[in-house]
Every structure is written in C-alpha cells, then in structure tokens.
Short mmCIF file of C-alpha atoms in Angstrom, two decimals:
data_model
loop_
_atom_site.label_atom_id
_atom_site.label_comp_id
_atom_site.label_asym_id
_atom_site.label_seq_id
_atom_site.Cartn_x
_atom_site.Cartn_y
_atom_site.Cartn_z
CA MET K 1 35.86 142.63 289.57
CA ALA K 2 39.21 141.83 291.19
CA THR K 3 39.45 138.19 292.17
CA SER K 4 41.80 139.00 295.05
CA ILE K 5 38.99 140.63 297.07
CA LEU K 6 36.49 137.84 296.46
CA PRO K 7 36.01 134.75 298.63
CA PRO K 8 37.77 131.71 297.15
CA LEU K 9 35.79 128.82 295.73
CA SER K 10 35.25 126.18 298.41
CA ALA K 11 32.79 123.55 299.56
CA GLU K 12 31.14 126.33 301.60
CA THR K 13 30.38 128.47 298.53
CA PRO K 14 26.56 128.60 298.48
CA GLY K 15 24.52 127.16 295.65
CA ILE K 16 27.20 125.37 293.63
CA LEU K 17 27.17 121.71 294.74
CA ARG K 18 24.77 118.91 293.90
CA ARG K 19 26.09 116.69 296.70
CA SER K 20 27.30 117.52 300.21
CA VAL K 21 30.26 115.13 300.03
CA ALA K 22 32.50 113.78 297.29
CA PRO K 23 32.20 110.09 296.36
CA ALA K 24 34.69 107.53 297.62
CA PRO K 25 37.54 106.95 295.16
CA GLY K 26 37.23 104.33 292.42
CA ILE K 27 39.17 105.92 289.54
CA VAL K 28 42.80 106.96 289.24
CA HIS K 29 43.42 109.43 286.42
CA LEU K 30 46.85 110.09 284.91
CA GLY K 31 47.15 113.47 283.20
CA PHE K 32 45.28 115.88 285.44
CA GLY K 33 44.83 118.72 282.96
CA ASN K 34 42.05 120.83 281.57
CA PHE K 35 40.70 118.24 279.16
CA HIS K 36 40.07 115.63 281.83
CA ARG K 37 38.40 118.17 284.09
CA ALA K 38 36.07 119.37 281.31
CA HIS K 39 35.32 115.93 279.88
CA GLN K 40 35.60 112.70 281.89
CA ALA K 41 35.00 114.51 285.18
CA VAL K 42 31.82 116.10 283.82
CA TYR K 43 30.48 112.74 282.62
CA THR K 44 31.38 111.18 285.98
CA GLU K 45 29.56 113.98 287.80
CA ALA K 46 26.43 113.24 285.76
CA ALA K 47 26.77 109.49 286.35
CA ILE K 48 27.06 109.82 290.11
CA ALA K 49 24.28 112.42 290.29
CA ALA K 50 21.97 110.02 288.44
CA HIS K 51 22.97 106.63 289.86
CA GLY K 52 25.48 107.11 292.69
CA GLY K 53 28.48 104.88 293.15
CA ASP K 54 31.99 105.04 294.57
CA TRP K 55 33.56 106.58 291.49
CA GLY K 56 35.51 109.46 292.93
CA ILE K 57 38.63 110.37 290.97
CA ILE K 58 42.20 110.70 292.23
CA GLY K 59 43.87 113.09 289.79
CA ILE K 60 47.60 112.79 289.13
CA SER K 61 49.55 115.51 287.35
CA SER K 62 52.78 114.53 285.69
CA ARG K 63 55.13 117.33 286.82
CA SER K 64 53.35 120.60 287.47
CA SER K 65 51.72 121.27 290.82
CA ALA K 66 49.68 124.27 289.63
CA ILE K 67 46.37 122.42 289.31
CA THR K 68 46.86 120.05 292.25
CA ASP K 69 47.77 122.89 294.62
CA ALA K 70 44.76 124.92 293.53
CA MET K 71 42.46 121.91 293.84
CA HIS K 72 43.54 121.35 297.44
CA ALA K 73 43.12 125.05 298.23
CA GLN K 74 39.58 124.96 296.77
CA ASP K 75 38.31 121.75 298.46
CA MET K 76 38.93 119.79 295.23
CA LEU K 77 36.55 122.05 293.29
CA TYR K 78 36.75 124.11 290.10
CA THR K 79 34.38 125.69 287.60
CA VAL K 80 33.65 124.45 284.09
CA VAL K 81 32.83 127.42 281.85
CA GLU K 82 30.94 126.51 278.68
CA ILE K 83 31.73 129.25 276.19
CA SER K 84 29.69 130.23 273.13
CA PRO K 85 28.87 133.49 271.35
CA GLU K 86 25.39 133.27 272.92
CA GLY K 87 26.79 133.37 276.45
CA SER K 88 28.38 131.25 279.16
CA LYS K 89 27.14 128.43 281.38
CA PHE K 90 28.83 127.35 284.60
CA SER K 91 29.04 124.09 286.54
CA THR K 92 31.11 122.78 289.43
CA PRO K 93 31.84 119.04 289.39
CA ARG K 94 32.46 117.39 292.75
CA VAL K 95 34.08 114.13 291.77
CA HIS K 96 37.75 114.49 292.70
CA THR K 97 38.77 113.05 296.05
CA ASP K 98 42.49 113.81 295.93
CA ALA K 99 45.22 115.12 293.65
CA PHE K 100 49.00 115.00 293.63
CA VAL K 101 52.05 115.24 291.36
CA ALA K 102 53.65 112.05 290.06
CA ALA K 103 57.15 113.52 289.85
CA GLN K 104 56.99 114.47 293.53
CA GLU K 105 55.51 111.18 294.77
CA PRO K 106 56.26 108.42 292.25
CA GLU K 107 55.79 105.65 294.82
CA ARG K 108 52.32 106.96 295.59
CA VAL K 109 51.31 106.58 291.95
CA VAL K 110 52.06 102.87 292.17
CA ALA K 111 50.20 102.66 295.48
CA VAL K 112 46.95 104.24 294.26
CA ILE K 113 46.90 102.24 291.02
CA GLY K 114 47.51 99.15 293.13
CA ALA K 115 44.84 100.01 295.71
CA GLU K 116 41.95 97.57 296.10
CA THR K 117 39.42 100.41 295.76
CA THR K 118 40.72 101.40 292.31
CA ARG K 119 38.64 99.86 289.55
CA ILE K 120 39.56 102.11 286.61
CA VAL K 121 42.88 103.72 285.66
CA SER K 122 42.28 106.34 282.98
CA LEU K 123 44.70 108.49 280.97
CA THR K 124 44.81 111.82 279.17
CA VAL K 125 48.57 112.19 278.83
CA THR K 126 48.62 113.21 275.12
CA GLU K 127 50.09 111.04 272.40
CA ASN K 128 53.59 111.93 273.55
CA GLY K 129 52.95 110.57 277.05
CA TYR K 130 52.91 106.96 275.91
CA THR K 131 56.69 106.96 275.20
CA TYR K 132 56.36 105.01 271.99
CA SER K 133 58.05 105.36 268.63
CA PRO K 134 55.73 107.05 266.12
CA ALA K 135 57.61 105.30 263.32
CA THR K 136 56.97 101.77 264.62
CA GLY K 137 54.14 102.14 267.12
CA SER K 138 56.19 100.17 269.66
CA LEU K 139 57.47 101.17 273.08
CA ASN K 140 60.49 103.46 272.81
CA VAL K 141 62.87 101.29 274.80
CA ALA K 142 65.72 103.73 274.18
CA ASP K 143 63.93 106.48 276.09
CA PRO K 144 65.86 107.20 279.33
CA ASP K 145 62.65 107.32 281.37
CA VAL K 146 61.56 103.91 280.07
CA GLN K 147 64.99 102.55 280.95
CA HIS K 148 64.63 104.03 284.42
CA ASP K 149 61.20 102.47 284.89
CA LEU K 150 62.41 99.03 283.86
CA ALA K 151 65.17 99.22 286.45
CA ASN K 152 63.31 101.03 289.24
CA GLY K 153 60.01 99.38 290.07
CA PRO K 154 59.00 101.43 293.14
CA ALA K 155 59.34 104.87 291.52
CA PRO K 156 58.42 104.89 287.79
CA TYR K 157 58.38 108.05 285.69
CA THR K 158 56.31 107.19 282.60
CA PRO K 159 52.56 106.47 282.47
CA ILE K 160 53.19 103.02 280.96
CA GLY K 161 55.76 102.23 283.66
CA GLN K 162 53.40 103.54 286.35
CA ILE K 163 50.57 101.35 285.10
CA VAL K 164 52.65 98.19 284.91
CA ARG K 165 54.16 98.71 288.35
CA GLY K 166 50.71 99.44 289.76
CA LEU K 167 49.33 96.27 288.17
CA GLN K 168 52.18 94.27 289.70
CA GLN K 169 51.25 95.77 293.08
CA ARG K 170 47.68 94.56 292.60
CA ALA K 171 48.84 91.08 291.61
CA ARG K 172 51.09 90.84 294.70
CA THR K 173 48.39 91.96 297.13
CA HIS K 174 44.63 91.62 296.68
CA GLY K 175 44.58 90.52 293.01
CA LYS K 176 41.41 92.46 292.13
CA PRO K 177 40.82 93.13 288.39
CA VAL K 178 41.00 96.63 286.92
CA THR K 179 40.34 98.48 283.66
CA VAL K 180 42.90 100.70 281.94
CA LEU K 181 41.08 103.34 279.86
CA SER K 182 42.96 105.53 277.37
CA CYS K 183 41.21 108.79 276.49
CA ASP K 184 43.93 110.07 274.15
CA ASN K 185 43.89 110.61 270.38
CA LEU K 186 45.62 107.37 269.45
CA ALA K 187 44.41 104.99 266.77
CA ASP K 188 42.68 102.06 268.48
CA ASN K 189 43.81 103.52 271.78
CA GLY K 190 42.70 100.61 273.95
CA HIS K 191 44.70 98.01 272.07
CA HIS K 192 47.55 100.48 271.59
CA THR K 193 47.80 100.96 275.36
CA GLN K 194 47.49 97.22 275.97
CA ARG K 195 50.32 96.52 273.53
CA LEU K 196 52.63 99.06 275.18
CA VAL K 197 51.82 97.73 278.65
CA ARG K 198 52.57 94.17 277.54
CA GLU K 199 55.76 95.26 275.76
CA PHE K 200 56.98 96.94 278.94
CA ALA K 201 56.09 93.90 281.06
CA SER K 202 57.85 91.55 278.61
CA LEU K 203 61.11 93.47 279.10
CA LEU K 204 61.23 92.68 282.82
CA PRO K 205 63.36 89.73 284.04
CA ALA K 206 62.06 86.49 282.53
CA GLY K 207 60.23 85.04 285.51
CA GLU K 208 58.78 88.38 286.56
CA ALA K 209 57.72 89.12 282.98
CA ALA K 210 55.89 85.82 282.54
CA GLU K 211 54.05 86.15 285.84
CA THR K 212 53.08 89.78 285.18
CA LEU K 213 51.82 89.06 281.67
CA ARG K 214 49.71 86.13 282.85
CA TRP K 215 48.08 88.27 285.50
CA ILE K 216 47.46 91.18 283.12
CA ASP K 217 45.89 88.94 280.49
CA ALA K 218 43.48 87.46 283.04
CA ASN K 219 42.63 90.53 285.11
CA VAL K 220 42.94 93.73 283.05
CA THR K 221 40.80 95.07 280.22
CA PHE K 222 41.72 97.89 277.84
CA PRO K 223 38.58 99.33 276.21
CA SER K 224 38.98 101.78 273.35
CA SER K 225 37.36 105.19 273.49
CA MET K 226 36.97 108.36 271.44
CA VAL K 227 36.80 111.73 273.17
CA ASP K 228 35.82 115.04 271.62
CA ARG K 229 35.61 118.48 273.16
CA ILE K 230 37.58 121.64 272.49
CA VAL K 231 39.14 122.75 275.76
CA PRO K 232 41.46 125.78 275.59
CA ALA K 233 43.97 126.80 278.23
CA THR K 234 42.87 128.65 281.36
CA THR K 235 43.57 132.39 281.23
CA ASP K 236 42.85 135.43 283.38
CA HIS K 237 39.91 136.15 281.08
CA TYR K 238 38.09 133.07 282.35
CA ARG K 239 39.08 133.74 285.96
CA GLY K 240 37.61 137.20 285.56
CA LEU K 241 34.46 135.83 283.95
CA VAL K 242 33.86 133.47 286.88
CA ALA K 243 34.50 136.28 289.36
CA GLU K 244 32.11 138.64 287.57
CA GLN K 245 29.31 136.14 286.99
CA LEU K 246 29.55 133.95 290.09
CA GLY K 247 31.12 136.17 292.73
CA TYR K 248 33.97 133.94 293.84
CA ALA K 249 37.64 133.49 292.95
CA ASP K 250 38.55 130.30 291.09
CA GLN K 251 42.23 129.94 290.22
CA ILE K 252 41.69 127.08 287.76
CA PRO K 253 38.39 127.41 285.86
CA VAL K 254 38.22 125.27 282.73
CA PRO K 255 36.85 126.83 279.54
CA ALA K 256 35.18 124.45 277.09
CA GLU K 257 32.92 124.53 274.07
CA PRO K 258 29.31 123.39 274.59
CA PHE K 259 29.81 120.38 272.28
CA THR K 260 31.02 117.19 273.93
CA MET K 261 31.15 113.54 272.83
CA TRP K 262 32.44 110.32 274.38
CA ILE K 263 32.29 106.98 272.54
CA LEU K 264 33.38 103.89 274.48
CA GLU K 265 33.74 100.15 274.14
CA ASP K 266 31.83 98.60 277.06
CA ASN K 267 34.61 96.35 278.35
CA PHE K 268 35.08 97.24 282.02
CA ILE K 269 36.11 94.16 283.99
CA ALA K 270 35.62 95.82 287.39
CA GLY K 271 32.53 97.89 286.63
CA ARG K 272 32.13 101.53 285.58
CA PRO K 273 30.11 104.67 286.27
CA ALA K 274 26.84 105.13 284.39
CA TRP K 275 28.48 107.60 282.02
CA GLU K 276 25.56 107.28 279.61
CA ALA K 277 23.70 109.55 282.06
CA GLY K 278 25.97 112.32 280.80
CA GLY K 279 25.50 111.38 277.16
CA ALA K 280 28.32 108.86 276.63
CA ILE K 281 27.69 106.32 273.87
CA PHE K 282 28.72 102.68 274.29
CA THR K 283 29.27 100.80 271.05
CA ASP K 284 31.28 98.01 269.44
CA ASP K 285 32.17 100.42 266.61
CA VAL K 286 34.47 102.83 268.45
CA ALA K 287 37.04 102.58 265.65
CA ALA K 288 34.72 104.21 263.10
CA TYR K 289 34.02 107.19 265.35
CA GLU K 290 37.72 107.36 266.17
CA GLN K 291 38.70 107.51 262.48
CA LEU K 292 36.13 110.23 261.91
CA LYS K 293 37.49 112.31 264.76
CA VAL K 294 41.24 111.73 264.42
CA ARG K 295 41.28 112.41 260.69
CA LEU K 296 38.42 114.75 259.82
CA LEU K 297 38.51 116.76 263.02
CA ASN K 298 42.07 116.48 264.36
CA GLY K 299 43.81 116.22 260.99
CA THR K 300 41.97 119.22 259.55
CA HIS K 301 42.44 121.09 262.83
CA SER K 302 46.21 120.65 262.46
CA LEU K 303 46.25 122.21 258.99
CA ILE K 304 44.21 125.16 260.25
CA ALA K 305 46.61 125.63 263.18
CA TYR K 306 49.82 125.54 261.15
CA LEU K 307 48.61 127.71 258.28
CA GLY K 308 47.00 130.02 260.82
CA ALA K 309 50.16 130.41 262.87
CA LEU K 310 52.20 131.11 259.73
CA SER K 311 49.60 133.72 258.73
CA GLY K 312 49.75 135.48 262.09
CA ALA K 313 46.46 134.10 263.45
CA ALA K 314 46.56 133.69 267.24
CA THR K 315 43.40 131.58 267.48
CA ILE K 316 41.61 128.86 265.54
CA PRO K 317 38.58 131.14 264.93
CA ASP K 318 40.95 133.78 263.53
CA ALA K 319 42.60 131.19 261.28
CA THR K 320 39.30 129.69 260.10
CA GLY K 321 38.14 133.20 259.23
CA ILE K 322 40.92 133.52 256.64
CA ASP K 323 39.36 132.49 253.34
CA TYR K 324 42.26 130.53 251.91
CA ILE K 325 42.70 128.55 255.16
CA GLU K 326 39.04 127.57 255.34
CA ALA K 327 39.17 126.53 251.66
CA ALA K 328 42.28 124.41 252.26
CA ALA K 329 40.71 122.87 255.36
CA ARG K 330 37.56 121.88 253.46
CA ARG K 331 39.61 120.36 250.64
CA VAL K 332 41.80 118.25 252.93
CA LEU K 333 38.75 117.10 254.88
CA ARG K 334 36.57 116.18 251.90
CA ASP K 335 39.10 115.03 249.33
CA GLU K 336 41.94 113.50 251.32
CA TYR K 337 40.78 112.47 254.81
CA LEU K 338 37.16 111.46 254.14
CA PRO K 339 37.91 108.74 251.53
CA SER K 340 39.98 106.89 254.16
CA VAL K 341 37.19 106.86 256.75
CA THR K 342 34.39 104.40 257.33
CA VAL K 343 31.61 106.75 258.41
CA PRO K 344 29.34 105.36 261.16
CA GLY K 345 25.81 104.76 259.95
CA ALA K 346 24.36 107.24 262.43
CA VAL K 347 26.52 110.13 261.15
CA ASP K 348 25.47 112.58 258.43
CA VAL K 349 28.93 113.48 257.16
CA GLU K 350 27.90 116.76 255.53
CA ALA K 351 26.23 117.90 258.75
CA TYR K 352 29.31 116.71 260.67
CA GLU K 353 31.56 118.87 258.48
CA GLU K 354 29.41 121.96 259.01
CA GLN K 355 29.32 121.28 262.74
CA LEU K 356 33.13 121.14 262.79
CA PHE K 357 33.51 124.49 261.06
CA SER K 358 30.89 126.01 263.36
CA ARG K 359 32.90 124.80 266.36
CA TRP K 360 36.15 126.14 264.89
CA ARG K 361 34.51 129.54 264.34
CA ASN K 362 33.47 129.82 268.00
CA SER K 363 35.14 133.18 268.57
CA ALA K 364 34.14 133.23 272.22
CA LEU K 365 36.32 130.19 272.87
CA GLY K 366 39.54 131.43 271.28
CA HIS K 367 41.42 128.10 271.06
CA ARG K 368 45.02 129.11 270.31
CA THR K 369 46.81 127.93 267.17
CA SER K 370 49.95 127.34 269.25
CA GLN K 371 48.07 124.92 271.52
CA VAL K 372 46.46 122.98 268.68
CA GLY K 373 49.76 122.86 266.77
CA SER K 374 51.81 121.47 269.66
CA ASP K 375 53.18 117.89 269.64
CA GLY K 376 52.75 117.58 265.88
CA SER K 377 55.59 115.07 265.60
CA VAL K 378 53.40 112.58 267.44
CA LYS K 379 49.94 113.77 266.39
CA LEU K 380 50.55 113.81 262.64
CA ARG K 381 51.78 110.21 262.78
CA GLN K 382 48.26 109.30 263.89
CA ARG K 383 46.52 111.33 261.19
CA ILE K 384 48.40 111.44 257.91
CA PRO K 385 50.05 108.13 256.87
CA ILE K 386 47.00 105.94 256.20
CA PRO K 387 45.01 108.44 254.06
CA ALA K 388 48.21 109.55 252.31
CA LEU K 389 49.25 105.99 251.47
CA GLU K 390 45.76 105.10 250.24
CA MET K 391 45.78 108.03 247.83
CA LEU K 392 49.32 107.34 246.65
CA ASP K 393 48.46 103.69 246.04
CA ALA K 394 45.47 104.83 243.98
CA GLY K 395 47.73 107.00 241.82
CA ALA K 396 46.81 110.39 243.28
CA MET K 397 48.98 112.88 245.14
CA PRO K 398 47.59 114.01 248.55
CA HIS K 399 48.62 117.63 248.07
CA TYR K 400 46.89 118.97 251.17
CA LEU K 401 48.34 116.29 253.43
CA ALA K 402 51.77 117.22 252.06
CA LEU K 403 50.90 120.87 252.70
CA THR K 404 50.00 120.00 256.31
CA VAL K 405 53.42 118.42 256.86
CA ALA K 406 55.17 121.32 255.13
CA ALA K 407 53.33 123.89 257.24
CA TYR K 408 54.15 121.91 260.40
CA LEU K 409 57.86 121.79 259.57
CA SER K 410 57.82 125.47 258.67
CA CYS K 411 56.45 126.22 262.15
CA ILE K 412 58.66 123.89 264.17
CA ALA K 413 61.89 123.65 262.15
CA PRO K 414 62.13 126.55 259.68
CA LEU K 415 65.03 126.80 257.30
CA GLN K 416 67.66 129.42 258.01
CA GLY K 417 66.37 132.91 257.25
CA PHE K 418 62.65 132.08 257.52
CA GLU K 419 60.64 133.68 260.33
CA PRO K 420 57.53 131.59 261.19
CA GLY K 421 56.15 134.06 263.75
CA ASN K 422 55.51 134.04 267.49
CA HIS K 423 52.53 131.68 267.38
CA ALA K 424 54.66 129.00 265.72
CA LYS K 425 57.46 129.59 268.20
CA GLU K 426 55.04 129.01 271.10
CA MET K 427 54.24 125.48 269.88
CA GLN K 428 55.67 122.71 272.04
CA ASP K 429 57.08 119.60 270.38
CA PRO K 430 59.26 116.76 271.70
CA ALA K 431 61.05 116.55 268.34
CA ARG K 432 61.68 120.30 267.94
CA GLU K 433 65.39 120.14 268.80
CA THR K 434 66.03 117.18 266.51
CA LEU K 435 64.08 118.68 263.62
CA GLN K 436 65.75 122.05 264.02
CA GLU K 437 69.16 120.39 263.77
CA LEU K 438 68.04 118.76 260.53
CA ALA K 439 66.82 122.13 259.27
CA LYS K 440 70.16 123.78 260.08
CA GLY K 441 71.90 121.29 257.81
CA SER K 442 69.40 121.66 254.95
CA SER K 443 69.70 124.09 252.08
CA SER K 444 66.14 123.65 250.79
CA GLY K 445 62.72 122.37 251.73
CA ARG K 446 63.20 119.34 249.53
CA GLU K 447 66.39 118.46 251.38
CA LEU K 448 64.69 118.98 254.75
CA ALA K 449 61.70 116.82 253.79
CA ALA K 450 64.01 114.07 252.57
CA LYS K 451 65.83 114.06 255.91
CA VAL K 452 62.75 114.30 258.12
CA LEU K 453 60.43 111.93 256.26
CA GLY K 454 62.84 109.73 254.34
CA GLU K 455 65.75 109.30 256.74
CA HIS K 456 64.21 110.16 260.11
CA HIS K 457 60.89 108.36 259.37
CA LEU K 458 58.82 111.03 261.12
CA LEU K 459 55.58 109.69 259.58
CA GLY K 460 56.49 106.02 259.74
CA ASP K 461 58.44 103.48 257.78
CA GLU K 462 56.12 103.02 254.80
CA LEU K 463 55.66 106.69 253.96
CA SER K 464 59.43 107.14 254.22
CA THR K 465 59.76 105.23 250.93
CA ARG K 466 57.27 107.37 248.99
CA GLU K 467 59.60 109.76 247.20
CA SER K 468 56.84 111.62 245.35
CA PHE K 469 55.11 112.59 248.62
CA ILE K 470 58.41 113.58 250.22
CA ARG K 471 59.31 115.67 247.18
CA ARG K 472 55.89 117.39 247.19
CA THR K 473 56.22 118.18 250.88
CA GLY K 474 59.62 119.74 250.23
CA GLU K 475 58.24 121.81 247.37
CA PHE K 476 55.56 123.22 249.66
CA ILE K 477 58.19 124.07 252.29
CA ASP K 478 60.13 126.02 249.68
CA ILE K 479 57.01 127.88 248.55
CA ILE K 480 56.09 128.77 252.15
CA HIS K 481 59.60 130.02 252.86
CA ARG K 482 59.89 132.08 249.64
CA GLN K 483 56.34 133.29 249.04
CA GLY K 484 54.30 132.53 252.17
CA PRO K 485 51.54 130.10 253.18
CA LEU K 486 48.90 131.63 250.88
CA ALA K 487 51.08 130.89 247.85
CA ALA K 488 51.56 127.31 249.03
CA ALA K 489 47.80 126.82 249.43
CA ASN K 490 47.26 128.28 245.95
CA ALA K 491 49.83 125.84 244.59
CA ALA K 492 47.86 123.00 246.14
CA VAL K 493 44.68 124.24 244.48
CA GLU K 494 46.37 124.48 241.09
CA SER K 495 47.93 121.03 241.21
CA THR K 496 45.31 118.98 243.04
CA SER K 497 44.51 115.77 241.21
CA LEU K 498 41.37 114.20 242.62
CA LEU K 499 40.76 110.48 242.69
CA PRO K 500 38.01 109.12 240.45
CA ALA K 501 34.61 109.46 242.03
CA GLN K 502 34.19 105.75 242.65
CA THR K 503 37.37 105.56 244.74
CA ARG K 504 36.41 108.65 246.74
CA SER K 505 32.99 107.33 247.74
CA ILE K 506 32.22 107.18 251.44
CA ARG K 507 32.82 103.70 252.81
#
C-alpha cells in the first residue's frame, strides 16, 4: 500500500490515542533519536497512563531536523513497531510536547533546561556525545566545541555545555532543583555525567565556577541507569508495515524488539514519573546490571558486528547465524567478560545468555552490523579494558577481547590492500580519520596495534602498557588481513588459555 495516498498520522487518526491531550512538559531530552522514542518515551507513556502527572517531554535533536520536522507534521506522534518472528505489535505514545534542533536554536536549549517547569533533563546522545577522552575519562578540553561552549554561554554546542549553561540559568532565575539522567552506555553513567558537568563548570572563570559548582552540588542529582532494548534504524520496510497494518502514513515509525529493560537509581531531587508502571526497576545496585549489560550484551554484540561485517553479514541475525561467529561470541561472553562481572542475585546468567542469543537471532528485526559497529572507538573503551586487565593480571591472555579489537580495526582502519566490505565502510566512528592515518603508515597489524593501543591509548592508559595484549591484537589483524576473519577466530580457539576454574567463578 503506497503511503503517499494514505492519510498522515495525526491526533485525529481514530483509535490510536489513550489520552485526548499531551501532558504538560516536565522533561527535556537531549538526543531525540529512535532509542529514546522506543524506550524512555514508552515508559513515560505507561507512567502517565497509570498515574498522570506533568511529565511531557521536549525532544531536542542535535543537528538533524528529520525527526523533529516529522513530529511537528504528525502532531508530535509516531508509531512504535514491536517486531518479532511471531508478528508485530503497534503503539502510539503521546508524551512529547515539542521538538526542535539544538544546532538551529542553541539559545533555546539553555532556556528549556533552565525553565522552572523542567524537573528532569535526560540524555541519549551516545558515548561520543559526552565529549570526553576515552583514555582518561575526563572532559576533552581540547575539543573545539568544548572550547566554544566555555567561551559562549548563551549558545552552547555540546550536551555537557548545554546542561551546565541551563543549570546556570536555573540558578540565576527561580533556583528550582533538577535531575540530570544519563541513559547512555557509560560505566556508572550518573557519576560519569556528574563528573563531566563539574569539570566543565570548574573551567569557567573562578568566581563563576565556584558559584556554579555550589549550586549544582546542592540542587542537582545524577542518578545512574541501565537501558536495554534493540532499536534498529527506521526504513521504508517499517513505514510500509505501518501503512499496511494500520492504514495511515507515518514518516518516522520506530522498530524495536519486544524485550525492554530499564534499571534506575531512585535519586530524583525534583520528582519523577511512575516509570515502574511500565516495568522499570528501581534499585541501589544499578552498577551490577550495568556491568552485565555493557560487557555481556554490548561487548559480545560488538564482536558479532565486526566479525559479521567482515564476513559479509548485513545484519546481526545474519552474523549470529554463522557458526564460527556464534561460537566466538559465546566464548568471549562466558570466558572473558563474565568473570569480570558481579551478577545480580535475581539474574540466572545461563538463562540471560540464551535470552541474548535469542534476541540477536530475531530475524524480523534485522539490526544492521554497521549500526551496531559504529562509534567503536568510544564504545570499546567502556567494554574491554577492565575484563582484559583482570585476565592479564591473572596470567591469562584474553584472546577474544584482542580479536574484538582486531576485527574493529580491520573494519574501521584496514591496512593498505585489505578490503573490509561495504558493511564495515558504512560504520560511523569519530576516530576513523585518525585511525586510518595510522593504518596508512603501518606495514603490519602488529605495527598498527602498537600505534593505536600503545601510542594512541585507544583503550586507555593502563592497557597501553600491556605489550602482550597489543602484540596479540596485531597478530589477529594480520591473520584477518591475510586469511580472513574465520581464520582469526580459529586461531583464537587454538590458542585460548582459560583461567583456572576458581578465578573464573561468577562473583
């Protein structure tokens, strides 16, 4: 059914809305992409449907106007499409009250964060959006956008700059407290965000810095959270599915898997929606769930994406269906990530593993390897160093973690003469240009690994000193380039040296 001849989605579309009007705004969200619209917005819809409240969301895109324009054209509505092999389910959240683009209206970002009605500022800007150095974890003060934000208070570019300038606006005017809630895959993301905000504020002129820091410390909380849902990119396939099944044209439907999880620390100084109505879990042990997700799920997901792309697999289900990739994924999960994780008491880790592979095999969803593999220079810094260092300190080589790094570099910065394939080329990465320059000047994988990990500190300062891990990564690069990813995975199988059972026990 052609979407062009169908009526567009709007507030007048019959039978789609729970409520006749959207709630008044109470949340400002930075990073107005698919994940937010399929995750936090869905939980907020459930919270308001169950308990009410002025928790409408003002969505702010960083640069692109594609979603914001479509939202305005569709009365701030869109369709969430839950995809599984058994069929599709549809819902239409009505929680967004406005949307705009930060790059077009930077002063407005400060204004809405500073508004008295705003009680939560939330973020899904990806790891790269925090403008920090993966090697040190600190604010990247050398970044030109950070420099701009420090010098230009009214019109900041970066999320951290926007938050600080918005908090200063609050302090100057009504002084009401607010919560800043990170929903990105960062270790201890609440404290990580708090540290970056305070670092930015401390770089302001002395008197301004002291006053801003005092106000932040007294009036702003930064709870940690863990989010989990696979949300692929919107394509014409999903637009067509909505048109066929629901009879209207939606320019921005959001596909998502049925599984969803949200774990939060209950530290909201200005109140919060009743997100537990949508299944959110509030706990003091967010860090344990976060470790489980960032390493077992995200870390393993990365290996699947990079090996899959190098093997010509367009999607994660395609990649997981390749025997050697699934075997490598299970080995890195069980033998190298799991020993570094404190598993929450409520989690059956064997059932969790099987659930992960079931989600990755969801062929109806078709999550692309190029999407999962993007931004690896920031993502891998969150996933690999701690488990790798723990194994190295115990006298064992983390072969599959080294293989993950080698496969990543083979996708993003291949040596001269190696063709990684179109799926690898489609991956986005802020370090691609830098890494490709290093690859151009390298005659072997071992030389490239030494430059990237040892000199450039891609995975942090401590791992940059571990010559055995760097050497093993380089060896895998050379195998991939000469014989292919299957040969590299076989080399990992042949040389894997497991830790003694007592050191691999679940903690």
